[in-house]
């Protein structure tokens, strides 16, 4: 019995000592850090997401053209830097930036609507389920989803 207590005491001291040492050590960098800044990693994540969506929806050959248009709309476009207008006010600059982003979102929405119209009702249910707001409680997945 004494040997057991002694072993537990030594283990506890080692654990406490390693925890104290770990507090002084720098925290490891998060594994996902940098994928936002790395275009190759961002593209890889986008491609994986689109492939997962393509597979879950079981895209049929007759839907492929609409799928390609939709997938292309998902690729972020490098927005051309507008000509510098030194006389523009901060609100005017913000308004122009918002308009460029709104135009890009409208293009994406149009492609989504065209693609969605090509889907079967079951595929639409899967698409609706996959595009629910983040943080919303998990709803049951459709039968084929």
Short mmCIF file of C-alpha atoms in Angstrom, two decimals:
data_model
loop_
_atom_site.label_atom_id
_atom_site.label_comp_id
_atom_site.label_asym_id
_atom_site.label_seq_id
_atom_site.Cartn_x
_atom_site.Cartn_y
_atom_site.Cartn_z
CA UNK A 1 0.00 0.00 0.00
CA UNK A 2 2.85 2.37 0.84
CA UNK A 3 4.41 1.68 -2.53
CA UNK A 4 1.14 2.67 -4.24
CA UNK A 5 0.91 5.94 -2.31
CA UNK A 6 4.57 6.63 -3.02
CA UNK A 7 4.04 6.03 -6.76
CA UNK A 8 0.98 8.29 -6.81
CA UNK A 9 2.85 11.01 -4.94
CA UNK A 10 5.81 10.88 -7.34
CA UNK A 11 3.44 10.89 -10.34
CA UNK A 12 1.58 13.88 -8.93
CA UNK A 13 4.80 15.80 -8.34
CA UNK A 14 6.02 15.06 -11.85
CA UNK A 15 2.70 16.14 -13.31
CA UNK A 16 2.68 19.35 -11.25
CA UNK A 17 6.27 20.08 -12.24
CA UNK A 18 5.59 19.53 -15.92
CA UNK A 19 2.49 21.75 -15.73
CA UNK A 20 4.50 24.54 -14.14
CA UNK A 21 7.14 24.17 -16.87
CA UNK A 22 4.47 24.16 -19.57
CA UNK A 23 3.09 27.47 -18.28
CA UNK A 24 6.48 29.07 -18.96
CA UNK A 25 6.79 27.54 -22.42
CA UNK A 26 5.38 29.49 -25.37
CA UNK A 27 2.02 28.24 -26.56
CA UNK A 28 2.18 26.22 -29.77
CA UNK A 29 0.89 28.01 -32.85
CA UNK A 30 -2.62 26.99 -33.89
CA UNK A 31 -2.55 24.47 -36.73
CA UNK A 32 -4.93 26.52 -38.88
CA UNK A 33 -3.04 29.77 -38.46
CA UNK A 34 -2.04 31.22 -41.77
CA UNK A 35 -4.49 29.52 -44.11
CA UNK A 36 -6.29 32.85 -44.46
CA UNK A 37 -3.06 34.47 -45.63
CA UNK A 38 -1.81 31.58 -47.78
CA UNK A 39 -3.58 31.65 -51.17
CA UNK A 40 -2.62 28.04 -51.93
CA UNK A 41 -4.11 26.76 -48.68
CA UNK A 42 -7.19 28.91 -49.15
CA UNK A 43 -7.65 27.51 -52.67
CA UNK A 44 -7.14 23.97 -51.38
CA UNK A 45 -9.83 24.49 -48.71
CA UNK A 46 -12.20 25.96 -51.31
CA UNK A 47 -11.61 23.04 -53.68
CA UNK A 48 -12.23 20.50 -50.89
CA UNK A 49 -15.43 22.27 -49.89
CA UNK A 50 -16.71 22.33 -53.47
CA UNK A 51 -15.84 18.66 -54.00
CA UNK A 52 -17.69 17.74 -50.78
CA UNK A 53 -20.71 19.73 -51.95
CA UNK A 54 -20.58 18.15 -55.43
CA UNK A 55 -20.43 14.68 -53.87
CA UNK A 56 -23.21 15.26 -51.33
CA UNK A 57 -25.51 16.69 -53.97
CA UNK A 58 -24.71 13.85 -56.40
CA UNK A 59 -24.58 16.26 -59.33
CA UNK A 60 -26.00 14.68 -62.50
CA UNK A 61 -24.47 15.22 -65.97
CA UNK A 62 -27.32 17.53 -67.02
CA UNK A 63 -26.60 19.71 -63.93
CA UNK A 64 -22.87 19.98 -64.53
CA UNK A 65 -22.96 23.24 -66.52
CA UNK A 66 -24.94 25.04 -63.80
CA UNK A 67 -22.60 23.51 -61.21
CA UNK A 68 -19.52 24.82 -63.03
CA UNK A 69 -21.00 28.34 -63.20
CA UNK A 70 -21.88 28.19 -59.51
CA UNK A 71 -18.44 26.84 -58.54
CA UNK A 72 -16.73 29.55 -60.60
CA UNK A 73 -18.78 32.19 -58.78
CA UNK A 74 -17.41 30.86 -55.49
CA UNK A 75 -13.86 31.69 -56.51
CA UNK A 76 -12.96 35.01 -54.96
CA UNK A 77 -12.11 37.57 -57.58
CA UNK A 78 -9.25 39.90 -57.02
CA UNK A 79 -11.01 43.20 -56.91
CA UNK A 80 -9.30 45.83 -58.96
CA UNK A 81 -8.11 48.69 -56.87
CA UNK A 82 -10.16 51.72 -57.79
CA UNK A 83 -8.38 54.79 -59.03
CA UNK A 84 -7.22 56.91 -56.13
CA UNK A 85 -9.38 59.96 -55.68
CA UNK A 86 -7.63 62.12 -53.15
CA UNK A 87 -10.66 64.38 -53.00
CA UNK A 88 -13.03 61.57 -52.00
CA UNK A 89 -14.19 61.55 -48.41
CA UNK A 90 -13.90 58.50 -46.18
CA UNK A 91 -17.65 57.79 -46.46
CA UNK A 92 -17.45 58.03 -50.26
CA UNK A 93 -14.54 55.59 -50.35
CA UNK A 94 -16.43 53.18 -48.07
CA UNK A 95 -19.52 53.46 -50.23
CA UNK A 96 -17.56 52.55 -53.38
CA UNK A 97 -15.95 49.59 -51.62
CA UNK A 98 -19.37 48.37 -50.46
CA UNK A 99 -20.75 48.70 -53.97
CA UNK A 100 -17.92 46.57 -55.42
CA UNK A 101 -18.55 43.90 -52.79
CA UNK A 102 -22.30 44.04 -53.34
CA UNK A 103 -21.76 43.58 -57.09
CA UNK A 104 -19.63 40.49 -56.41
CA UNK A 105 -22.26 39.08 -54.03
CA UNK A 106 -25.01 39.72 -56.59
CA UNK A 107 -23.05 37.76 -59.19
CA UNK A 108 -22.70 34.89 -56.71
CA UNK A 109 -26.40 35.03 -55.81
CA UNK A 110 -27.41 34.91 -59.49
CA UNK A 111 -25.22 31.82 -60.04
CA UNK A 112 -26.66 30.21 -56.89
CA UNK A 113 -30.25 30.82 -58.03
CA UNK A 114 -29.54 29.37 -61.48
CA UNK A 115 -27.81 26.34 -59.98
CA UNK A 116 -30.50 25.83 -57.31
CA UNK A 117 -33.22 25.82 -59.97
CA UNK A 118 -31.44 22.87 -61.66
CA UNK A 119 -31.50 20.76 -58.48
CA UNK A 120 -34.05 18.12 -57.64
CA UNK A 121 -36.22 18.73 -54.55
CA UNK A 122 -34.03 16.29 -52.56
CA UNK A 123 -30.85 18.08 -53.66
CA UNK A 124 -32.45 21.41 -52.73
CA UNK A 125 -33.14 20.07 -49.22
CA UNK A 126 -29.49 19.04 -48.90
CA UNK A 127 -28.34 22.44 -50.17
CA UNK A 128 -30.66 24.21 -47.73
CA UNK A 129 -29.36 22.10 -44.86
CA UNK A 130 -25.72 22.76 -45.74
CA UNK A 131 -26.27 26.51 -46.00
CA UNK A 132 -27.93 27.11 -42.65
CA UNK A 133 -26.47 29.90 -40.51
CA UNK A 134 -23.42 28.95 -38.46
CA UNK A 135 -24.12 28.51 -34.78
CA UNK A 136 -27.73 27.48 -35.37
CA UNK A 137 -28.63 24.28 -33.53
CA UNK A 138 -28.09 21.21 -35.66
CA UNK A 139 -31.24 20.16 -37.48
CA UNK A 140 -31.69 16.59 -38.64
CA UNK A 141 -30.00 16.02 -41.98
CA UNK A 142 -32.12 15.07 -44.99
CA UNK A 143 -32.36 11.34 -45.67
CA UNK A 144 -29.69 11.31 -48.38
CA UNK A 145 -27.52 14.02 -46.78
#
